PDB file of C-alpha atoms and ligand atoms in Angstrom:
ATOM      1  CA  UNK I   1     -19.265 -12.220  -9.773  1.00 41.00           C
ATOM      2  CA  UNK I   2     -15.664 -13.128 -10.536  1.00 45.00           C
ATOM      3  CA  UNK I   3     -15.188 -16.570 -12.015  1.00 46.00           C
ATOM      4  CA  UNK I   4     -12.809 -18.233 -14.413  1.00 46.00           C
ATOM      5  CA  UNK I   5     -14.945 -17.538 -17.461  1.00 50.00           C
ATOM      6  CA  UNK I   6     -14.926 -13.796 -17.053  1.00 57.00           C
ATOM      7  CA  UNK I   7     -11.607 -13.144 -15.340  1.00 67.00           C
ATOM      8  CA  UNK I   8      -8.684 -12.869 -17.723  1.00 65.00           C
ATOM      9  CA  UNK I   9      -5.783 -14.241 -15.781  1.00 71.00           C
ATOM     10  CA  UNK I  10      -2.211 -14.930 -16.823  1.00 71.00           C
ATOM     11  CA  UNK I  11      -1.236 -18.594 -16.964  1.00 68.00           C
ATOM     12  CA  UNK I  12       1.907 -18.887 -19.090  1.00 71.00           C
ATOM     13  CA  UNK I  13       2.951 -15.447 -17.919  1.00 73.00           C
ATOM     14  CA  UNK I  14       3.976 -16.891 -14.570  1.00 86.00           C
ATOM     15  CA  UNK I  15       6.985 -18.819 -15.979  1.00 91.00           C
ATOM     16  CA  UNK I  16       8.206 -15.694 -17.712  1.00 95.00           C
ATOM     17  CA  UNK I  17       7.749 -13.649 -14.516  1.00 96.00           C
ATOM     18  CA  UNK I  18       9.921 -16.199 -12.695  1.00 96.00           C
ATOM     19  CA  UNK I  19      12.585 -15.949 -15.423  1.00 97.00           C
ATOM     20  CA  UNK I  20      12.667 -12.140 -15.104  1.00 98.00           C
ATOM     21  CA  UNK I  21      12.809 -12.536 -11.308  1.00 98.00           C
ATOM     22  CA  UNK I  22      15.899 -14.747 -11.699  1.00 98.00           C
ATOM     23  CA  UNK I  23      17.638 -12.154 -13.901  1.00 98.00           C
ATOM     24  CA  UNK I  24      16.849  -9.399 -11.362  1.00 98.00           C
ATOM     25  CA  UNK I  25      18.285 -11.495  -8.495  1.00 98.00           C
ATOM     26  CA  UNK I  26      21.472 -12.333 -10.452  1.00 98.00           C
ATOM     27  CA  UNK I  27      21.927  -8.674 -11.453  1.00 98.00           C
ATOM     28  CA  UNK I  28      21.573  -7.582  -7.829  1.00 98.00           C
ATOM     29  CA  UNK I  29      24.370  -9.963  -6.790  1.00 98.00           C
ATOM     30  CA  UNK I  30      26.500  -8.853  -9.742  1.00 98.00           C
ATOM     31  CA  UNK I  31      26.115  -5.121  -8.943  1.00 98.00           C
ATOM     32  CA  UNK I  32      26.824  -5.724  -5.235  1.00 98.00           C
ATOM     33  CA  UNK I  33      29.793  -7.947  -6.176  1.00 98.00           C
ATOM     34  CA  UNK I  34      31.213  -5.122  -8.306  1.00 98.00           C
ATOM     35  CA  UNK I  35      30.582  -2.644  -5.471  1.00 98.00           C
ATOM     36  CA  UNK I  36      32.777  -4.482  -2.988  1.00 97.00           C
ATOM     37  CA  UNK I  37      35.721  -4.466  -5.437  1.00 96.00           C
ATOM     38  CA  UNK I  38      35.741  -0.634  -5.098  1.00 96.00           C
ATOM     39  CA  UNK I  39      36.740   1.593  -2.178  1.00 96.00           C
ATOM     40  CA  UNK I  40      33.688   2.732  -0.167  1.00 96.00           C
ATOM     41  CA  UNK I  41      33.816   6.260  -1.614  1.00 95.00           C
ATOM     42  CA  UNK I  42      33.362   4.864  -5.144  1.00 96.00           C
ATOM     43  CA  UNK I  43      30.266   2.725  -4.610  1.00 97.00           C
ATOM     44  CA  UNK I  44      27.279   5.085  -4.760  1.00 98.00           C
ATOM     45  CA  UNK I  45      26.079   4.158  -8.269  1.00 98.00           C
ATOM     46  CA  UNK I  46      26.538   0.441  -7.568  1.00 98.00           C
ATOM     47  CA  UNK I  47      24.380   0.719  -4.445  1.00 98.00           C
ATOM     48  CA  UNK I  48      21.586   2.690  -6.127  1.00 98.00           C
ATOM     49  CA  UNK I  49      21.547   0.308  -9.106  1.00 98.00           C
ATOM     50  CA  UNK I  50      21.588  -2.825  -6.939  1.00 98.00           C
ATOM     51  CA  UNK I  51      18.686  -1.413  -4.890  1.00 98.00           C
ATOM     52  CA  UNK I  52      16.667  -1.055  -8.121  1.00 98.00           C
ATOM     53  CA  UNK I  53      17.099  -4.696  -9.205  1.00 98.00           C
ATOM     54  CA  UNK I  54      16.593  -5.909  -5.622  1.00 98.00           C
ATOM     55  CA  UNK I  55      13.170  -4.237  -5.387  1.00 98.00           C
ATOM     56  CA  UNK I  56      12.285  -5.553  -8.865  1.00 98.00           C
ATOM     57  CA  UNK I  57      13.234  -9.094  -7.771  1.00 98.00           C
ATOM     58  CA  UNK I  58      10.555  -8.957  -5.083  1.00 98.00           C
ATOM     59  CA  UNK I  59       7.933  -7.502  -7.445  1.00 98.00           C
ATOM     60  CA  UNK I  60       8.632 -10.302  -9.959  1.00 98.00           C
ATOM     61  CA  UNK I  61       8.611 -12.896  -7.156  1.00 97.00           C
ATOM     62  CA  UNK I  62       5.077 -11.676  -6.386  1.00 97.00           C
ATOM     63  CA  UNK I  63       3.897 -11.761 -10.003  1.00 96.00           C
ATOM     64  CA  UNK I  64       5.510 -15.170 -10.637  1.00 95.00           C
ATOM     65  CA  UNK I  65       3.548 -16.451  -7.643  1.00 93.00           C
ATOM     66  CA  UNK I  66       0.397 -14.863  -9.138  1.00 93.00           C
ATOM     67  CA  UNK I  67       0.113 -12.430  -6.255  1.00 94.00           C
ATOM     68  CA  UNK I  68      -0.082  -8.645  -6.078  1.00 96.00           C
ATOM     69  CA  UNK I  69      -3.054  -8.248  -8.423  1.00 95.00           C
ATOM     70  CA  UNK I  70      -6.746  -7.506  -8.162  1.00 94.00           C
ATOM     71  CA  UNK I  71      -9.658  -8.079 -10.586  1.00 92.00           C
ATOM     72  CA  UNK I  72     -10.952  -4.857 -12.169  1.00 92.00           C
ATOM     73  CA  UNK I  73     -14.124  -4.688 -14.314  1.00 89.00           C
ATOM     74  CA  UNK I  74     -13.446  -3.925 -17.972  1.00 84.00           C
ATOM     75  CA  UNK I  75     -16.041  -2.777 -20.459  1.00 72.00           C
ATOM     76  CA  UNK I  76     -14.298  -4.064 -23.551  1.00 64.00           C
ATOM     77  CA  UNK I  77     -13.507  -7.784 -23.620  1.00 60.00           C
ATOM     78  CA  UNK I  78     -10.881  -8.819 -26.130  1.00 58.00           C
ATOM     79  CA  UNK I  79     -12.548 -12.180 -26.904  1.00 57.00           C
ATOM     80  CA  UNK I  80     -16.212 -11.249 -26.604  1.00 54.00           C
ATOM     81  CA  UNK I  81     -16.465  -7.532 -27.394  1.00 52.00           C
ATOM     82  CA  UNK I  82     -20.224  -7.487 -26.814  1.00 50.00           C
ATOM     83  CA  UNK I  83     -19.941  -8.846 -23.265  1.00 49.00           C
ATOM     84  CA  UNK I  84     -20.090  -6.685 -20.173  1.00 50.00           C
ATOM     85  CA  UNK I  85     -19.210  -7.518 -16.608  1.00 59.00           C
ATOM     86  CA  UNK I  86     -15.805  -8.968 -17.481  1.00 82.00           C
ATOM     87  CA  UNK I  87     -12.719  -8.577 -15.340  1.00 87.00           C
ATOM     88  CA  UNK I  88      -9.028  -8.134 -15.966  1.00 89.00           C
ATOM     89  CA  UNK I  89      -6.169  -9.090 -13.682  1.00 92.00           C
ATOM     90  CA  UNK I  90      -4.454  -5.795 -12.727  1.00 95.00           C
ATOM     91  CA  UNK I  91      -1.009  -6.155 -11.138  1.00 97.00           C
ATOM     92  CA  UNK I  92      -0.911  -3.256  -8.665  1.00 98.00           C
ATOM     93  CA  UNK I  93       2.407  -4.606  -7.339  1.00 98.00           C
ATOM     94  CA  UNK I  94       4.121  -3.151 -10.447  1.00 98.00           C
ATOM     95  CA  UNK I  95       3.276   0.346  -9.252  1.00 98.00           C
ATOM     96  CA  UNK I  96       4.695  -0.287  -5.775  1.00 98.00           C
ATOM     97  CA  UNK I  97       7.916  -1.422  -7.515  1.00 98.00           C
ATOM     98  CA  UNK I  98       7.914   1.623  -9.829  1.00 98.00           C
ATOM     99  CA  UNK I  99       7.162   4.026  -6.956  1.00 98.00           C
ATOM    100  CA  UNK I 100      10.455   2.962  -5.368  1.00 98.00           C
ATOM    101  CA  UNK I 101      12.616   2.162  -8.415  1.00 98.00           C
ATOM    102  CA  UNK I 102      11.814   4.952 -10.892  1.00 98.00           C
ATOM    103  CA  UNK I 103      13.040   7.684  -8.488  1.00 98.00           C
ATOM    104  CA  UNK I 104      16.214   5.609  -7.984  1.00 98.00           C
ATOM    105  CA  UNK I 105      16.700   5.373 -11.770  1.00 98.00           C
ATOM    106  CA  UNK I 106      16.284   9.159 -11.997  1.00 98.00           C
ATOM    107  CA  UNK I 107      18.733   9.544  -9.108  1.00 98.00           C
ATOM    108  CA  UNK I 108      21.291   7.468 -11.072  1.00 98.00           C
ATOM    109  CA  UNK I 109      20.869   9.774 -14.081  1.00 98.00           C
ATOM    110  CA  UNK I 110      20.551  13.150 -12.368  1.00 98.00           C
ATOM    111  CA  UNK I 111      23.466  12.511  -9.986  1.00 98.00           C
ATOM    112  CA  UNK I 112      25.543  11.573 -13.047  1.00 98.00           C
ATOM    113  CA  UNK I 113      24.593  14.941 -14.570  1.00 98.00           C
ATOM    114  CA  UNK I 114      25.374  16.623 -11.193  1.00 97.00           C
ATOM    115  CA  UNK I 115      22.106  18.589 -11.177  1.00 97.00           C
ATOM    116  CA  UNK I 116      21.396  20.565  -8.001  1.00 96.00           C
ATOM    117  CA  UNK I 117      19.246  18.805  -5.394  1.00 96.00           C
ATOM    118  CA  UNK I 118      16.130  21.023  -5.761  1.00 96.00           C
ATOM    119  CA  UNK I 119      15.914  19.954  -9.430  1.00 96.00           C
ATOM    120  CA  UNK I 120      16.343  16.354  -8.344  1.00 97.00           C
ATOM    121  CA  UNK I 121      13.517  16.691  -5.820  1.00 97.00           C
ATOM    122  CA  UNK I 122      10.942  18.131  -8.194  1.00 96.00           C
ATOM    123  CA  UNK I 123      11.744  15.676 -10.983  1.00 98.00           C
ATOM    124  CA  UNK I 124      11.170  12.861  -8.475  1.00 98.00           C
ATOM    125  CA  UNK I 125       7.936  14.512  -7.316  1.00 98.00           C
ATOM    126  CA  UNK I 126       6.701  14.581 -10.923  1.00 98.00           C
ATOM    127  CA  UNK I 127       7.768  10.949 -11.276  1.00 98.00           C
ATOM    128  CA  UNK I 128       5.586  10.045  -8.275  1.00 98.00           C
ATOM    129  CA  UNK I 129       2.678  11.924  -9.844  1.00 98.00           C
ATOM    130  CA  UNK I 130       3.205   9.820 -12.996  1.00 98.00           C
ATOM    131  CA  UNK I 131       3.233   6.479 -11.143  1.00 98.00           C
ATOM    132  CA  UNK I 132       0.310   7.275  -8.829  1.00 98.00           C
ATOM    133  CA  UNK I 133      -1.914   8.543 -11.664  1.00 98.00           C
ATOM    134  CA  UNK I 134      -1.052   5.337 -13.563  1.00 98.00           C
ATOM    135  CA  UNK I 135      -2.059   3.242 -10.549  1.00 98.00           C
ATOM    136  CA  UNK I 136      -5.328   5.088  -9.915  1.00 98.00           C
ATOM    137  CA  UNK I 137      -6.169   4.991 -13.627  1.00 97.00           C
ATOM    138  CA  UNK I 138      -5.538   1.233 -13.660  1.00 97.00           C
ATOM    139  CA  UNK I 139      -7.773   0.630 -10.632  1.00 96.00           C
ATOM    140  CA  UNK I 140     -10.801   2.775 -11.501  1.00 94.00           C
ATOM    141  CA  UNK I 141     -13.494   1.028 -13.510  1.00 89.00           C
ATOM    142  CA  UNK I 142     -14.544   3.914 -15.735  1.00 86.00           C
ATOM    143  CA  UNK I 143     -13.528   5.879 -18.774  1.00 88.00           C
ATOM    144  CA  UNK I 144     -12.114   8.496 -16.392  1.00 93.00           C
ATOM    145  CA  UNK I 145      -9.028   6.251 -16.255  1.00 95.00           C
ATOM    146  CA  UNK I 146      -7.886   8.038 -19.422  1.00 97.00           C
ATOM    147  CA  UNK I 147      -7.991  11.342 -17.528  1.00 98.00           C
ATOM    148  CA  UNK I 148      -5.503   9.962 -15.008  1.00 98.00           C
ATOM    149  CA  UNK I 149      -3.462   8.603 -17.885  1.00 98.00           C
ATOM    150  CA  UNK I 150      -3.312  12.081 -19.451  1.00 98.00           C
ATOM    151  CA  UNK I 151      -2.021  13.620 -16.186  1.00 98.00           C
ATOM    152  CA  UNK I 152       0.617  10.872 -16.024  1.00 98.00           C
ATOM    153  CA  UNK I 153       1.715  11.521 -19.604  1.00 98.00           C
ATOM    154  CA  UNK I 154       2.057  15.250 -18.873  1.00 98.00           C
ATOM    155  CA  UNK I 155       4.331  14.404 -15.924  1.00 98.00           C
ATOM    156  CA  UNK I 156       6.418  12.097 -18.147  1.00 98.00           C
ATOM    157  CA  UNK I 157       6.708  14.853 -20.778  1.00 98.00           C
ATOM    158  CA  UNK I 158       8.237  17.134 -18.154  1.00 98.00           C
ATOM    159  CA  UNK I 159      10.679  14.433 -16.960  1.00 98.00           C
ATOM    160  CA  UNK I 160      11.779  13.771 -20.551  1.00 98.00           C
ATOM    161  CA  UNK I 161      12.256  17.515 -21.078  1.00 98.00           C
ATOM    162  CA  UNK I 162      14.609  17.709 -18.067  1.00 98.00           C
ATOM    163  CA  UNK I 163      16.564  14.639 -19.215  1.00 98.00           C
ATOM    164  CA  UNK I 164      16.911  15.651 -22.855  1.00 97.00           C
ATOM    165  CA  UNK I 165      17.670  19.347 -22.361  1.00 97.00           C
ATOM    166  CA  UNK I 166      18.717  20.437 -18.849  1.00 97.00           C
ATOM    167  CA  UNK I 167      20.446  17.280 -17.644  1.00 98.00           C
ATOM    168  CA  UNK I 168      22.221  16.547 -20.937  1.00 98.00           C
ATOM    169  CA  UNK I 169      23.637  20.085 -21.085  1.00 97.00           C
ATOM    170  CA  UNK I 170      24.756  19.808 -17.445  1.00 97.00           C
ATOM    171  CA  UNK I 171      26.372  16.386 -17.986  1.00 98.00           C
ATOM    172  CA  UNK I 172      28.317  17.563 -21.029  1.00 97.00           C
ATOM    173  CA  UNK I 173      29.663  20.490 -18.996  1.00 97.00           C
ATOM    174  CA  UNK I 174      31.026  18.003 -16.404  1.00 96.00           C
ATOM    175  CA  UNK I 175      33.432  16.496 -18.936  1.00 95.00           C
ATOM    176  CA  UNK I 176      33.493  14.265 -21.997  1.00 96.00           C
ATOM    177  CA  UNK I 177      33.336  10.966 -20.054  1.00 97.00           C
ATOM    178  CA  UNK I 178      30.384  12.151 -17.924  1.00 98.00           C
ATOM    179  CA  UNK I 179      28.611  13.491 -21.014  1.00 98.00           C
ATOM    180  CA  UNK I 180      29.075  10.169 -22.787  1.00 97.00           C
ATOM    181  CA  UNK I 181      27.847   8.070 -19.833  1.00 98.00           C
ATOM    182  CA  UNK I 182      24.805  10.332 -19.513  1.00 98.00           C
ATOM    183  CA  UNK I 183      24.038  10.285 -23.239  1.00 98.00           C
ATOM    184  CA  UNK I 184      23.989   6.463 -23.391  1.00 97.00           C
ATOM    185  CA  UNK I 185      21.919   5.939 -20.244  1.00 98.00           C
ATOM    186  CA  UNK I 186      19.690   8.983 -20.747  1.00 98.00           C
ATOM    187  CA  UNK I 187      18.836   8.012 -24.341  1.00 98.00           C
ATOM    188  CA  UNK I 188      18.005   4.433 -23.332  1.00 98.00           C
ATOM    189  CA  UNK I 189      15.790   5.758 -20.533  1.00 98.00           C
ATOM    190  CA  UNK I 190      13.982   8.281 -22.740  1.00 98.00           C
ATOM    191  CA  UNK I 191      13.230   5.637 -25.365  1.00 98.00           C
ATOM    192  CA  UNK I 192      12.072   3.004 -22.861  1.00 98.00           C
ATOM    193  CA  UNK I 193      10.016   5.278 -20.620  1.00 98.00           C
ATOM    194  CA  UNK I 194       7.946   6.434 -23.618  1.00 98.00           C
ATOM    195  CA  UNK I 195       7.065   2.768 -24.308  1.00 98.00           C
ATOM    196  CA  UNK I 196       5.588   2.246 -20.805  1.00 98.00           C
ATOM    197  CA  UNK I 197       2.445   4.376 -21.371  1.00 98.00           C
ATOM    198  CA  UNK I 198       1.956   2.523 -24.691  1.00 98.00           C
ATOM    199  CA  UNK I 199       2.023  -0.797 -22.799  1.00 98.00           C
ATOM    200  CA  UNK I 200      -0.381   0.669 -20.218  1.00 98.00           C
ATOM    201  CA  UNK I 201      -2.811   1.753 -22.941  1.00 96.00           C
ATOM    202  CA  UNK I 202      -2.861  -1.769 -24.406  1.00 95.00           C
ATOM    203  CA  UNK I 203      -3.101  -3.529 -21.023  1.00 94.00           C
ATOM    204  CA  UNK I 204      -4.545  -1.758 -17.982  1.00 94.00           C
ATOM    205  CA  UNK I 205      -6.118   1.035 -20.031  1.00 94.00           C
ATOM    206  CA  UNK I 206      -7.740  -0.467 -23.118  1.00 92.00           C
ATOM    207  CA  UNK I 207      -7.634  -4.210 -22.261  1.00 90.00           C
ATOM    208  CA  UNK I 208      -6.477  -4.800 -25.846  1.00 89.00           C
ATOM    209  CA  UNK I 209      -3.824  -7.461 -25.198  1.00 90.00           C
ATOM    210  CA  UNK I 210      -4.036 -10.513 -22.933  1.00 90.00           C
ATOM    211  CA  UNK I 211      -2.294 -10.546 -19.519  1.00 90.00           C
ATOM    212  CA  UNK I 212       0.108 -13.180 -20.949  1.00 90.00           C
ATOM    213  CA  UNK I 213       1.251 -10.641 -23.568  1.00 93.00           C
ATOM    214  CA  UNK I 214       1.331  -7.943 -20.886  1.00 95.00           C
ATOM    215  CA  UNK I 215       3.820 -10.114 -18.993  1.00 95.00           C
ATOM    216  CA  UNK I 216       6.130 -10.209 -22.036  1.00 96.00           C
ATOM    217  CA  UNK I 217       5.748  -6.506 -22.903  1.00 97.00           C
ATOM    218  CA  UNK I 218       6.386  -5.073 -19.409  1.00 98.00           C
ATOM    219  CA  UNK I 219       8.956  -7.818 -18.701  1.00 98.00           C
ATOM    220  CA  UNK I 220      11.147  -6.887 -21.673  1.00 98.00           C
ATOM    221  CA  UNK I 221      10.834  -3.181 -20.849  1.00 98.00           C
ATOM    222  CA  UNK I 222      11.819  -3.833 -17.207  1.00 98.00           C
ATOM    223  CA  UNK I 223      14.829  -5.968 -18.243  1.00 98.00           C
ATOM    224  CA  UNK I 224      16.159  -3.103 -20.385  1.00 98.00           C
ATOM    225  CA  UNK I 225      15.192  -0.345 -17.915  1.00 98.00           C
ATOM    226  CA  UNK I 226      16.829  -2.014 -14.896  1.00 98.00           C
ATOM    227  CA  UNK I 227      19.618  -4.643 -15.443  1.00 98.00           C
ATOM    228  CA  UNK I 228      20.704  -3.434 -18.921  1.00 98.00           C
ATOM    229  CA  UNK I 229      20.473   0.247 -17.902  1.00 98.00           C
ATOM    230  CA  UNK I 230      22.336  -0.520 -14.652  1.00 98.00           C
ATOM    231  CA  UNK I 231      25.178  -2.345 -16.388  1.00 98.00           C
ATOM    232  CA  UNK I 232      25.538   0.496 -18.894  1.00 98.00           C
ATOM    233  CA  UNK I 233      25.530   3.108 -16.129  1.00 98.00           C
ATOM    234  CA  UNK I 234      28.132   1.332 -14.002  1.00 98.00           C
ATOM    235  CA  UNK I 235      30.277   0.783 -17.117  1.00 98.00           C
ATOM    236  CA  UNK I 236      29.919   4.477 -17.970  1.00 97.00           C
ATOM    237  CA  UNK I 237      31.141   5.421 -14.503  1.00 97.00           C
ATOM    238  CA  UNK I 238      34.405   3.454 -14.744  1.00 95.00           C
ATOM    239  CA  UNK I 239      37.148   6.034 -14.330  1.00 91.00           C
ATOM    240  CA  UNK I 240      34.768   8.758 -13.077  1.00 96.00           C
ATOM    241  CA  UNK I 241      35.422   9.671  -9.430  1.00 96.00           C
ATOM    242  CA  UNK I 242      32.060  10.480  -7.750  1.00 96.00           C
ATOM    243  CA  UNK I 243      33.880  13.327  -5.955  1.00 95.00           C
ATOM    244  CA  UNK I 244      34.038  15.102  -9.322  1.00 94.00           C
ATOM    245  CA  UNK I 245      30.212  15.097  -9.321  1.00 95.00           C
ATOM    246  CA  UNK I 246      30.107  16.484  -5.790  1.00 93.00           C
ATOM    247  CA  UNK I 247      29.300  13.047  -4.283  1.00 92.00           C
TER     248      UNK I 247
HETATM  249  C1  RET B 301       2.123   4.939 -16.638  1.00 64.40           C
HETATM  250  C2  RET B 301       0.638   5.259 -16.897  1.00 64.40           C
HETATM  251  C3  RET B 301       0.345   6.694 -16.770  1.00 64.40           C
HETATM  252  C4  RET B 301       1.112   7.473 -17.780  1.00 64.40           C
HETATM  253  C5  RET B 301       2.554   7.117 -17.827  1.00 64.40           C
HETATM  254  C6  RET B 301       3.054   5.953 -17.271  1.00 64.40           C
HETATM  255  C7  RET B 301       4.512   5.756 -17.324  1.00 64.40           C
HETATM  256  C8  RET B 301       5.226   4.866 -16.652  1.00 64.40           C
HETATM  257  C9  RET B 301       6.653   4.702 -16.714  1.00 64.40           C
HETATM  258  C10 RET B 301       7.167   3.681 -16.007  1.00 64.40           C
HETATM  259  C11 RET B 301       8.515   3.325 -15.935  1.00 64.40           C
HETATM  260  C12 RET B 301       8.865   2.252 -15.266  1.00 64.40           C
HETATM  261  C13 RET B 301      10.190   1.754 -15.123  1.00 64.40           C
HETATM  262  C14 RET B 301      10.314   0.670 -14.375  1.00 64.40           C
HETATM  263  C15 RET B 301      11.552   0.093 -14.025  1.00 64.40           C
HETATM  264  O1  RET B 301      12.010  -0.828 -14.586  1.00 64.40           O
HETATM  265  C16 RET B 301       2.327   4.892 -15.135  1.00 64.40           C
HETATM  266  C17 RET B 301       2.337   3.559 -17.234  1.00 64.40           C
HETATM  267  C18 RET B 301       3.448   8.102 -18.517  1.00 64.40           C
HETATM  268  C19 RET B 301       7.491   5.618 -17.503  1.00 64.40           C
HETATM  269  C20 RET B 301      11.330   2.404 -15.785  1.00 64.40           C
END
């Protein structure tokens, strides 16, 4: 039942996906290059950050090649609202990327704030709940997808609470430089992460914007959430000895 008339597929998006892939690859080399200029005991944040852009490179390689997606029936069609039996291209590969990289981003932030490991573990657990509910919601062809979305948003609300209150307080207590590094990176993360469910609602959820626009929206978010965040974090850690954070 899937043909070119009824499947909304990205065409121009592919070039943009390749461009983002290139930035992710270059950032990975840059972060690893910076790592090897430091003694081994000073490299932890470089390694975590490089791992994030490395995984994203592969996800964007997949999407640039128009792989890692599956057609999902949508009830509302953006061009022909009266039509039923239409399909949208859903990139499940994003969620495999996010399942690996969002815990690493949280690790970057929570290790900076020197939170105890049990806190780290349950924030990451909630993060996994958020990503998996987003994936299931994107793949199910029914209005129940918004139920999964609501569970995911509740998980995000808890993560934001930990970042804005507990982790910020903890980071400030570790010293002015740590507090500053955390405030920059934590604020960027809080702002960006709240935009992801908005993108989801317009793309996977409501099928309001075309997959070409989805490519731009998620692409810009990912560029800020990974390479820009990573550069800011590594810059923030100049002059901070990881030993001071118990690492
Ligand atoms: C979903 C849908 C379900 C509800 C919520 C979501 C949030 C996703 C987020 C993703 C962050 C991704 C990052 C990627 C790395 O670059 C899964 C879209 C709340 C916050 C930072």
